[in-house]
Short mmCIF file of C-alpha atoms in Angstrom, two decimals:
data_model
loop_
_atom_site.label_atom_id
_atom_site.label_comp_id
_atom_site.label_asym_id
_atom_site.label_seq_id
_atom_site.Cartn_x
_atom_site.Cartn_y
_atom_site.Cartn_z
CA MET P 1 -0.06 0.29 -0.09
CA ALA P 2 2.62 2.44 0.78
CA LYS P 3 4.30 1.46 -2.52
CA CYS P 4 1.37 2.57 -4.08
CA ALA P 5 1.03 5.95 -2.64
CA MET P 6 4.30 6.87 -3.26
CA GLY P 7 3.43 5.86 -6.83
CA LYS P 8 0.31 8.40 -7.03
CA MET P 9 2.14 10.93 -5.42
CA ARG P 10 5.50 10.90 -7.68
CA ARG P 11 2.43 10.60 -10.79
CA LYS P 12 0.85 14.11 -9.30
CA GLY P 13 3.85 15.38 -8.76
CA LEU P 14 5.15 14.71 -12.50
CA ALA P 15 1.26 16.28 -13.29
CA ILE P 16 1.86 19.75 -11.80
CA MET P 17 5.53 19.88 -12.97
CA ALA P 18 4.00 19.24 -16.50
CA ALA P 19 0.95 22.26 -16.32
CA GLN P 20 3.40 24.90 -14.25
CA THR P 21 5.65 24.14 -17.01
CA VAL P 22 4.08 23.68 -20.90
CA ALA P 23 5.50 26.05 -22.90
CA THR P 24 3.93 27.05 -26.32
CA SER P 25 4.42 29.74 -28.05
CA VAL P 26 8.34 28.86 -27.57
CA ASP P 27 10.85 28.66 -30.26
CA LEU P 28 12.58 25.64 -31.23
CA GLY P 29 12.64 25.38 -34.74
CA PRO P 30 11.51 22.17 -36.32
CA ALA P 31 10.62 20.90 -32.53
CA THR P 32 6.95 20.47 -32.42
CA GLY P 33 6.43 19.04 -28.58
CA LEU P 34 7.35 16.06 -26.76
CA SER P 35 6.63 12.83 -27.01
CA CYS P 36 7.26 9.52 -24.09
CA ARG P 37 9.40 6.85 -25.73
CA GLU P 38 7.79 4.06 -23.88
CA CYS P 39 4.10 5.22 -24.36
CA GLY P 40 3.33 7.57 -26.85
CA THR P 41 1.58 10.20 -24.65
CA ARG P 42 2.64 13.84 -26.21
CA PHE P 43 3.52 17.22 -24.50
CA GLU P 44 3.53 20.59 -24.98
CA LEU P 45 7.30 21.85 -25.51
CA GLY P 46 8.45 22.62 -22.10
CA PRO P 47 11.22 22.20 -19.05
CA ILE P 48 9.65 18.22 -18.24
CA PHE P 49 11.47 14.89 -18.46
CA ALA P 50 9.44 12.31 -17.40
CA CYS P 51 6.14 11.23 -18.51
CA VAL P 52 3.05 11.61 -16.51
CA GLU P 53 1.45 8.25 -17.39
CA CYS P 54 4.57 5.67 -17.33
CA PHE P 55 7.11 7.97 -15.90
CA GLY P 56 9.14 7.03 -19.42
CA PRO P 57 11.59 9.39 -20.91
CA LEU P 58 10.50 12.02 -23.28
CA GLU P 59 12.13 12.39 -26.65
CA VAL P 60 11.74 16.25 -28.98
CA ALA P 61 9.04 15.68 -31.54
CA TYR P 62 9.26 17.05 -35.00
CA ASP P 63 7.80 18.47 -38.08
CA LEU P 64 10.59 17.07 -40.80
CA PRO P 65 9.96 16.28 -44.42
CA ILE P 66 10.17 12.53 -43.85
CA GLY P 67 9.89 10.38 -46.03
CA THR P 68 7.92 13.19 -47.80
CA GLY P 69 10.54 15.52 -50.27
CA SER P 70 11.61 15.07 -53.56
CA ALA P 71 14.75 13.93 -54.67
CA GLU P 72 15.43 17.34 -55.61
CA ASP P 73 14.36 18.25 -51.42
CA VAL P 74 16.86 15.87 -50.56
CA GLU P 75 19.84 18.06 -52.77
CA ALA P 76 18.47 21.22 -51.45
CA LEU P 77 18.21 20.17 -47.93
CA ARG P 78 22.01 18.54 -48.25
CA ALA P 79 23.18 21.39 -50.10
CA ALA P 80 22.12 23.65 -47.55
CA ILE P 81 23.74 21.88 -44.41
CA GLU P 82 26.93 21.63 -46.32
CA ALA P 83 27.06 26.08 -47.08
CA GLY P 84 26.03 26.17 -43.54
CA PRO P 85 28.17 27.10 -40.25
CA ASP P 86 31.47 24.55 -39.29
CA ASN P 87 29.91 23.84 -36.36
CA ILE P 88 26.76 21.76 -35.25
CA TRP P 89 24.56 24.90 -36.29
CA ARG P 90 24.91 23.61 -39.90
CA TYR P 91 22.29 20.80 -38.60
CA ALA P 92 20.09 23.64 -37.51
CA PRO P 93 16.63 22.27 -39.55
CA LEU P 94 17.38 19.43 -37.64
CA LEU P 95 17.64 20.31 -34.28
CA PRO P 96 15.22 21.54 -31.77
CA VAL P 97 16.66 25.61 -31.86
CA PRO P 98 15.50 28.72 -33.50
CA ALA P 99 16.26 29.29 -37.03
CA ASP P 100 18.58 32.12 -36.39
CA VAL P 101 20.75 30.25 -32.91
CA ALA P 102 23.85 30.86 -35.03
CA SER P 103 23.49 34.91 -34.01
CA LYS P 104 23.63 33.93 -30.79
CA PRO P 105 26.46 33.86 -27.94
CA SER P 106 27.91 30.05 -28.03
CA LEU P 107 30.72 28.47 -28.17
CA ASN P 108 29.93 26.66 -31.51
CA PRO P 109 30.77 23.07 -31.00
CA GLY P 110 31.17 20.79 -33.24
CA PHE P 111 31.73 19.73 -36.77
CA THR P 112 35.22 17.79 -35.41
CA LYS P 113 38.05 15.85 -36.89
CA LEU P 114 37.19 12.29 -38.46
CA VAL P 115 40.40 10.51 -38.78
CA ASP P 116 41.37 8.39 -41.46
CA ALA P 117 43.77 6.07 -38.58
CA GLN P 118 45.70 4.22 -40.39
CA ASN P 119 48.36 3.64 -38.10
CA LEU P 120 45.72 2.15 -35.48
CA ALA P 121 44.30 0.16 -38.23
CA LYS P 122 47.42 -1.93 -38.75
CA GLU P 123 47.92 -1.90 -35.10
CA LEU P 124 44.31 -3.73 -34.27
CA GLY P 125 44.46 -5.99 -37.48
CA VAL P 126 41.61 -3.70 -38.85
CA THR P 127 42.00 -4.48 -42.85
CA GLY P 128 38.94 -1.82 -43.75
CA LYS P 129 38.61 1.84 -42.97
CA LEU P 130 39.31 3.15 -39.89
CA TYR P 131 38.21 6.16 -38.21
CA VAL P 132 38.72 8.03 -35.02
CA LYS P 133 35.63 10.77 -33.99
CA ASP P 134 37.54 12.72 -32.32
CA ASP P 135 35.41 15.57 -30.25
CA SER P 136 38.46 16.55 -28.16
CA GLY P 137 38.84 19.51 -30.44
CA ASN P 138 35.56 20.93 -29.06
CA PRO P 139 35.59 23.98 -26.86
CA THR P 140 35.85 22.29 -23.75
CA HIS P 141 37.46 19.54 -25.22
CA SER P 142 34.90 16.64 -25.08
CA PHE P 143 31.45 16.07 -26.64
CA LYS P 144 29.51 17.50 -23.84
CA ASP P 145 29.81 20.97 -25.37
CA ARG P 146 27.37 19.82 -28.71
CA VAL P 147 24.96 18.30 -25.97
CA VAL P 148 24.87 22.19 -23.44
CA ALA P 149 24.50 23.88 -26.51
CA ILE P 150 21.36 22.64 -27.68
CA ALA P 151 20.18 22.71 -23.98
CA VAL P 152 21.17 26.34 -23.58
CA GLU P 153 18.83 27.46 -26.22
CA ALA P 154 15.84 25.55 -24.55
CA ALA P 155 16.73 27.43 -21.62
CA ARG P 156 16.44 30.51 -22.87
CA ALA P 157 13.49 29.93 -24.86
CA PHE P 158 12.27 28.57 -21.12
CA GLY P 159 13.17 32.02 -19.38
CA PHE P 160 15.81 30.03 -17.20
CA THR P 161 18.74 32.03 -14.97
CA THR P 162 20.40 29.60 -14.00
CA LEU P 163 22.50 26.45 -15.51
CA SER P 164 23.04 23.63 -13.11
CA CYS P 165 23.07 19.37 -13.77
CA SER P 166 25.13 16.64 -11.69
CA SER P 167 28.35 15.24 -13.75
CA THR P 168 31.39 13.30 -13.60
CA GLY P 169 33.31 16.11 -14.58
CA ASN P 170 33.25 16.91 -18.54
CA LEU P 171 29.71 18.57 -18.43
CA ALA P 172 30.56 20.51 -15.71
CA GLY P 173 33.14 21.98 -17.98
CA ALA P 174 31.02 22.08 -21.04
CA VAL P 175 27.86 24.08 -18.98
CA GLY P 176 30.26 26.78 -17.14
CA ALA P 177 32.04 27.82 -19.92
CA ALA P 178 28.80 28.12 -22.14
CA ALA P 179 27.04 29.90 -18.96
CA ALA P 180 29.78 32.25 -19.29
CA ARG P 181 29.57 32.69 -23.13
CA ALA P 182 25.60 32.71 -23.35
CA GLY P 183 25.53 35.34 -19.68
CA PHE P 184 23.95 32.60 -17.99
CA ARG P 185 24.61 31.74 -13.78
CA SER P 186 26.09 28.37 -13.72
CA CYS P 187 26.02 26.30 -10.35
CA VAL P 188 27.00 22.75 -11.14
CA PHE P 189 27.58 19.54 -8.70
CA ILE P 190 29.75 16.95 -9.09
CA PRO P 191 31.52 14.02 -7.23
CA HIS P 192 33.86 15.66 -4.75
CA ASP P 193 36.66 13.11 -5.74
CA LEU P 194 36.98 13.85 -9.50
CA GLU P 195 40.49 14.16 -11.17
CA GLN P 196 41.74 17.33 -10.35
CA GLY P 197 42.33 18.29 -14.09
CA LYS P 198 38.18 18.30 -14.70
CA VAL P 199 37.96 20.06 -11.26
CA VAL P 200 40.32 22.91 -12.44
CA MET P 201 38.34 23.35 -15.44
CA ALA P 202 35.21 23.32 -14.70
CA GLY P 203 35.47 25.95 -11.95
CA VAL P 204 37.95 28.28 -14.28
CA TYR P 205 34.63 29.95 -15.56
CA GLY P 206 33.53 31.62 -12.87
CA GLY P 207 30.50 29.54 -11.49
CA ASP P 208 30.03 28.03 -8.37
CA LEU P 209 30.92 23.96 -8.71
CA VAL P 210 29.91 21.95 -5.84
CA GLY P 211 31.25 18.85 -5.35
CA ILE P 212 28.97 16.30 -3.14
CA GLU P 213 30.41 13.25 -0.74
CA GLY P 214 29.54 10.11 -2.41
CA ASN P 215 29.29 8.76 -6.79
CA TYR P 216 27.53 9.92 -9.44
CA ASP P 217 24.36 8.58 -8.82
CA ASP P 218 24.47 10.03 -5.75
CA VAL P 219 24.83 13.39 -7.05
CA ASN P 220 22.46 13.34 -9.54
CA ARG P 221 19.52 11.82 -6.28
CA PHE P 222 20.61 15.19 -4.57
CA CYS P 223 20.30 17.22 -8.27
CA SER P 224 16.91 15.73 -8.74
CA GLU P 225 15.45 16.83 -5.09
CA LEU P 226 16.55 19.75 -6.10
CA ILE P 227 14.57 20.03 -9.35
CA GLY P 228 11.39 19.86 -6.75
CA ASP P 229 12.64 22.57 -4.33
CA PRO P 230 11.50 25.92 -4.22
CA LEU P 231 15.58 26.52 -4.21
CA GLY P 232 15.68 25.58 -7.87
CA GLU P 233 12.86 27.64 -9.33
CA GLY P 234 14.86 29.49 -12.38
CA TRP P 235 16.68 26.58 -12.87
CA GLY P 236 17.54 24.58 -15.69
CA PHE P 237 19.85 21.23 -15.03
CA VAL P 238 20.98 20.84 -18.14
CA ASN P 239 20.17 16.46 -18.11
CA VAL P 240 17.60 16.73 -15.96
CA ASN P 241 14.17 19.10 -17.03
CA LEU P 242 16.17 19.74 -20.10
CA ARG P 243 17.19 16.56 -20.83
CA PRO P 244 14.96 15.64 -23.47
CA TYR P 245 16.16 18.29 -25.62
CA TYR P 246 19.88 18.33 -24.15
CA GLY P 247 20.32 14.49 -25.51
CA GLU P 248 19.72 15.69 -29.19
CA GLY P 249 22.76 17.43 -29.52
CA SER P 250 24.64 13.44 -29.84
CA LYS P 251 22.54 13.30 -33.28
CA THR P 252 24.99 15.81 -34.51
CA LEU P 253 28.11 13.24 -33.74
CA ALA P 254 25.88 11.26 -36.38
CA TYR P 255 25.35 13.23 -38.66
CA GLU P 256 28.60 14.94 -39.23
CA ILE P 257 30.33 11.20 -39.34
CA CYS P 258 28.13 10.43 -41.91
CA GLU P 259 28.54 13.65 -44.32
CA GLN P 260 32.51 13.47 -43.09
CA LEU P 261 32.01 10.01 -45.23
CA GLY P 262 30.47 11.74 -47.97
CA TRP P 263 26.97 11.22 -46.82
CA GLN P 264 27.08 7.68 -46.31
CA LEU P 265 26.48 5.63 -42.94
CA PRO P 266 29.68 3.47 -41.50
CA ASP P 267 29.39 0.07 -41.14
CA GLN P 268 30.40 -0.32 -37.69
CA ILE P 269 30.63 2.64 -34.75
CA VAL P 270 31.92 2.00 -31.37
CA ILE P 271 30.42 4.07 -28.64
CA PRO P 272 31.45 4.60 -24.62
CA ILE P 273 28.62 3.93 -22.36
CA ALA P 274 27.99 6.03 -19.39
CA SER P 275 23.80 7.13 -19.14
CA GLY P 276 23.91 6.07 -22.74
CA SER P 277 22.28 8.26 -24.12
CA GLN P 278 25.01 9.48 -26.36
CA LEU P 279 24.75 5.92 -27.84
CA THR P 280 21.15 5.62 -28.63
CA LYS P 281 20.68 9.70 -29.93
CA ILE P 282 23.66 8.65 -32.41
CA ASP P 283 21.27 5.76 -33.58
CA LYS P 284 18.31 8.46 -33.99
CA GLY P 285 20.23 10.48 -35.96
CA LEU P 286 21.57 7.88 -38.16
CA GLN P 287 17.82 6.54 -38.71
CA GLU P 288 16.50 10.34 -39.27
CA LEU P 289 19.72 10.89 -41.71
CA ILE P 290 17.47 7.48 -43.50
CA LYS P 291 14.55 8.82 -43.62
CA LEU P 292 15.76 12.06 -44.49
CA GLY P 293 16.62 10.21 -48.37
CA LEU P 294 19.95 11.74 -46.93
CA VAL P 295 22.47 8.81 -46.70
CA GLU P 296 21.65 5.44 -47.90
CA ASP P 297 19.56 3.14 -46.10
CA LYS P 298 22.33 -0.28 -45.02
CA PRO P 299 22.73 -2.27 -42.24
CA TYR P 300 25.06 -0.89 -39.56
CA LYS P 301 26.42 -2.34 -36.19
CA ILE P 302 26.65 -0.43 -33.30
CA PHE P 303 28.60 -1.20 -30.41
CA GLY P 304 28.78 -0.01 -26.68
CA ALA P 305 31.84 -0.01 -24.58
CA GLN P 306 32.31 0.01 -20.91
CA ALA P 307 35.40 0.11 -18.15
CA GLU P 308 35.23 -3.52 -16.08
CA GLY P 309 34.95 -1.56 -12.72
CA CYS P 310 31.20 0.30 -14.20
CA SER P 311 29.69 -2.24 -16.94
CA PRO P 312 25.99 -2.38 -15.94
CA VAL P 313 25.28 -2.33 -19.42
CA SER P 314 28.12 -4.90 -20.62
CA THR P 315 26.91 -7.27 -17.98
CA ALA P 316 22.74 -7.01 -18.59
CA PHE P 317 23.53 -8.31 -22.40
CA LYS P 318 25.97 -10.60 -21.75
CA ALA P 319 23.08 -12.27 -19.86
CA GLY P 320 20.38 -11.55 -22.15
CA HIS P 321 18.60 -9.55 -19.87
CA ASP P 322 16.22 -6.83 -21.29
CA VAL P 323 16.59 -4.67 -17.46
CA VAL P 324 20.00 -3.58 -15.94
CA ARG P 325 21.14 -3.96 -12.64
CA PRO P 326 22.62 -1.13 -11.01
CA GLN P 327 26.34 -1.64 -10.07
CA LYS P 328 29.07 0.88 -7.92
CA PRO P 329 31.75 2.12 -10.11
CA ASN P 330 34.93 1.44 -9.35
CA THR P 331 37.08 2.36 -12.35
CA ILE P 332 39.62 4.97 -13.62
CA ALA P 333 36.94 5.76 -16.61
CA LYS P 334 35.30 8.52 -13.99
CA SER P 335 33.77 10.09 -17.05
CA LEU P 336 31.51 6.63 -17.76
CA ALA P 337 31.65 5.76 -13.71
CA ILE P 338 27.36 5.62 -14.13
CA GLY P 339 26.25 2.48 -12.03
CA ASN P 340 22.51 3.34 -13.17
CA PRO P 341 22.46 4.31 -16.51
CA ALA P 342 18.97 5.83 -17.59
CA ASP P 343 19.36 4.55 -21.43
CA GLY P 344 20.46 1.08 -20.71
CA PRO P 345 17.99 -0.77 -21.49
CA TYR P 346 17.77 1.74 -24.60
CA VAL P 347 20.89 0.70 -25.54
CA LEU P 348 20.68 -3.25 -25.19
CA ASP P 349 17.80 -2.93 -27.73
CA ILE P 350 19.84 -0.93 -30.07
CA ALA P 351 23.08 -3.14 -30.00
CA ARG P 352 20.71 -6.53 -30.50
CA ARG P 353 18.34 -4.75 -33.38
CA THR P 354 21.59 -3.69 -35.57
CA GLY P 355 23.48 -7.22 -34.73
CA GLY P 356 25.96 -5.24 -32.47
CA TYR P 357 27.74 -6.31 -28.86
CA VAL P 358 28.92 -4.52 -25.64
CA GLU P 359 32.00 -4.94 -24.16
CA ASP P 360 34.31 -3.94 -21.09
CA VAL P 361 37.88 -4.02 -20.37
CA THR P 362 39.94 -3.83 -17.69
CA ASP P 363 41.51 -0.41 -16.24
CA GLU P 364 44.79 -1.72 -17.15
CA GLN P 365 43.13 -2.28 -21.47
CA VAL P 366 41.88 1.36 -20.99
CA VAL P 367 46.07 2.86 -19.96
CA GLU P 368 47.03 0.51 -22.88
CA ALA P 369 44.97 1.46 -25.28
CA ILE P 370 45.45 4.99 -24.31
CA LYS P 371 49.19 4.80 -24.81
CA THR P 372 47.88 2.90 -28.42
CA LEU P 373 45.96 5.44 -29.66
CA ALA P 374 48.33 8.19 -28.97
CA GLN P 375 51.48 6.07 -30.61
CA THR P 376 49.67 5.58 -33.23
CA GLU P 377 47.70 8.98 -33.97
CA GLY P 378 48.81 11.17 -32.00
CA ILE P 379 45.78 11.13 -30.45
CA PHE P 380 45.95 11.75 -26.34
CA ALA P 381 42.24 10.34 -25.36
CA GLU P 382 40.89 10.52 -21.75
CA THR P 383 39.88 7.41 -20.51
CA ALA P 384 36.64 7.14 -22.25
CA GLY P 385 38.83 7.32 -25.32
CA GLY P 386 40.86 4.41 -23.77
CA VAL P 387 37.80 2.38 -23.09
CA THR P 388 36.56 2.77 -26.95
CA VAL P 389 39.58 1.79 -28.70
CA GLY P 390 40.32 -1.31 -25.83
CA VAL P 391 36.63 -2.65 -26.81
CA THR P 392 37.51 -2.37 -30.05
CA ARG P 393 40.15 -4.74 -30.07
CA LYS P 394 38.36 -6.67 -27.98
CA LEU P 395 35.55 -6.96 -30.06
CA ILE P 396 38.01 -7.52 -33.08
CA GLU P 397 40.23 -10.62 -31.38
CA ASN P 398 36.55 -12.53 -29.95
CA GLY P 399 35.42 -11.87 -33.81
CA GLN P 400 32.60 -10.00 -32.82
CA LEU P 401 33.16 -6.70 -34.57
CA ASP P 402 34.71 -7.72 -38.64
CA PRO P 403 37.30 -5.59 -39.64
CA ALA P 404 37.10 -5.68 -42.92
CA LEU P 405 33.90 -3.06 -43.07
CA THR P 406 34.31 0.71 -42.09
CA THR P 407 34.31 1.17 -38.79
CA VAL P 408 34.23 4.36 -36.43
CA VAL P 409 35.22 4.67 -33.33
CA LEU P 410 34.47 7.44 -31.29
CA ASN P 411 36.99 9.64 -29.04
CA THR P 412 34.95 11.74 -26.28
CA GLY P 413 37.54 13.81 -24.42
CA ASP P 414 41.16 14.77 -24.46
CA GLY P 415 43.71 13.10 -22.12
CA LEU P 416 44.68 16.15 -20.66
CA LYS P 417 41.96 15.99 -18.23
CA THR P 418 42.80 12.22 -17.01
CA LEU P 419 46.57 12.82 -16.57
CA GLU P 420 46.53 11.12 -13.51
CA ALA P 421 45.55 7.78 -15.83
CA VAL P 422 48.99 7.29 -17.67
CA ALA P 423 51.14 9.57 -15.66
CA ALA P 424 53.55 6.79 -13.94
CA ASP P 425 54.94 5.66 -16.58
CA SER P 426 54.54 8.45 -19.77
CA GLY P 427 57.56 10.65 -17.95
CA GLN P 428 60.98 11.70 -18.84
CA THR P 429 62.87 8.58 -20.61
CA ALA P 430 65.91 9.83 -19.07
CA THR P 431 67.66 12.65 -17.23
CA ILE P 432 71.07 13.72 -18.64
CA ARG P 433 73.81 16.81 -17.64
CA PRO P 434 73.86 18.89 -20.79
CA SER P 435 76.33 16.61 -23.17
CA LEU P 436 76.56 14.68 -25.49
CA ASP P 437 78.89 11.81 -23.38
CA ALA P 438 75.60 12.14 -21.56
CA PHE P 439 73.64 11.33 -24.27
CA ARG P 440 75.34 8.61 -25.62
CA ALA P 441 75.50 6.84 -22.19
CA ALA P 442 72.28 6.80 -21.72
CA GLY P 443 71.68 5.34 -24.88
CA LEU P 444 69.94 6.95 -26.60
CA ALA P 445 71.86 7.80 -29.82
#
């Protein structure tokens, strides 16, 4: 009975939130409303994130010319995108943002390099094409700049004055920087024991940075409480009450990869899993490009990558489960250390539907993969990038990823943020006196 009463109270609370925050006149471009991913219930555009009917997650619904455009219309859309700015706003017609978004103060993230990784391909035994989508080139050196940029436009539309988030590090820095640029106050929340590089980067932008005793799941629970309290009035939590819009930023990775491949789908793509939102939205972006006629439809496989010390999705996938059992994180890959991933079940569905897989690697394999990528392609990845490269190697060795096909591996952040992971064995080769004799004696000549 108590459980039933709690469910009714939660339902009532969500209903009140929906009624109070509906926005019928906001300009978010082609976005027409929100739709429940589970039951399909529709809502007006507003800062809500859960369905009042079934508690399912909400997604942005669009008015896009899917399946109705002529060949000329498709070519015109492709040409308009290619003529756009060299950032995510080239895809504004496909995103929940106003048409004039490119003229507003923004960090303008996106259109990062797709590196033809020939040296890494040889190292891993890949005979087809291997690419690294290197999102460390974004303004705060992680893919989080993409999702925050979209959330900022929603925050503007809904009249918020403070930007906030729960974060494992990269998001905190992205929110701080975007808020400073766009003229918002920021207050972000992180686990108290993050890597120092991420703490400094999040704090330098002048907003409030609050450490919470506990892991990311503890931080996220606190933010969920704050959003329903008067203390949180006027706050836009990019990954809570703005989450439907925020998540759409990850679609731009799919758009860019296909455009950079000459408007073609990759055969295989390896994506790191934290909450799982990035993977699900990349799949959504690929599906939209197919339905719009911008790419030719063909099979593709999506692979998820986790660290062994926080691998709830990988564990569920291998066990054949449809639900994800939470885990307590214990890994150096702290940006992926979400023990209760919100999109975990959807990741399982996508990996199975596309014929992919979800795999994990040890911390030792993560470090080795970071060094492998750096020593073959000159890309210094943070620990999440080490996870994707390490998982790619493991998938090839186990016969789950075809080395003859075109494969894209994501690096989502810069290794300068996680120096601790490789600092122990990446120092000076030798220390010598400033003389040729000393150099010869060191055996380096």
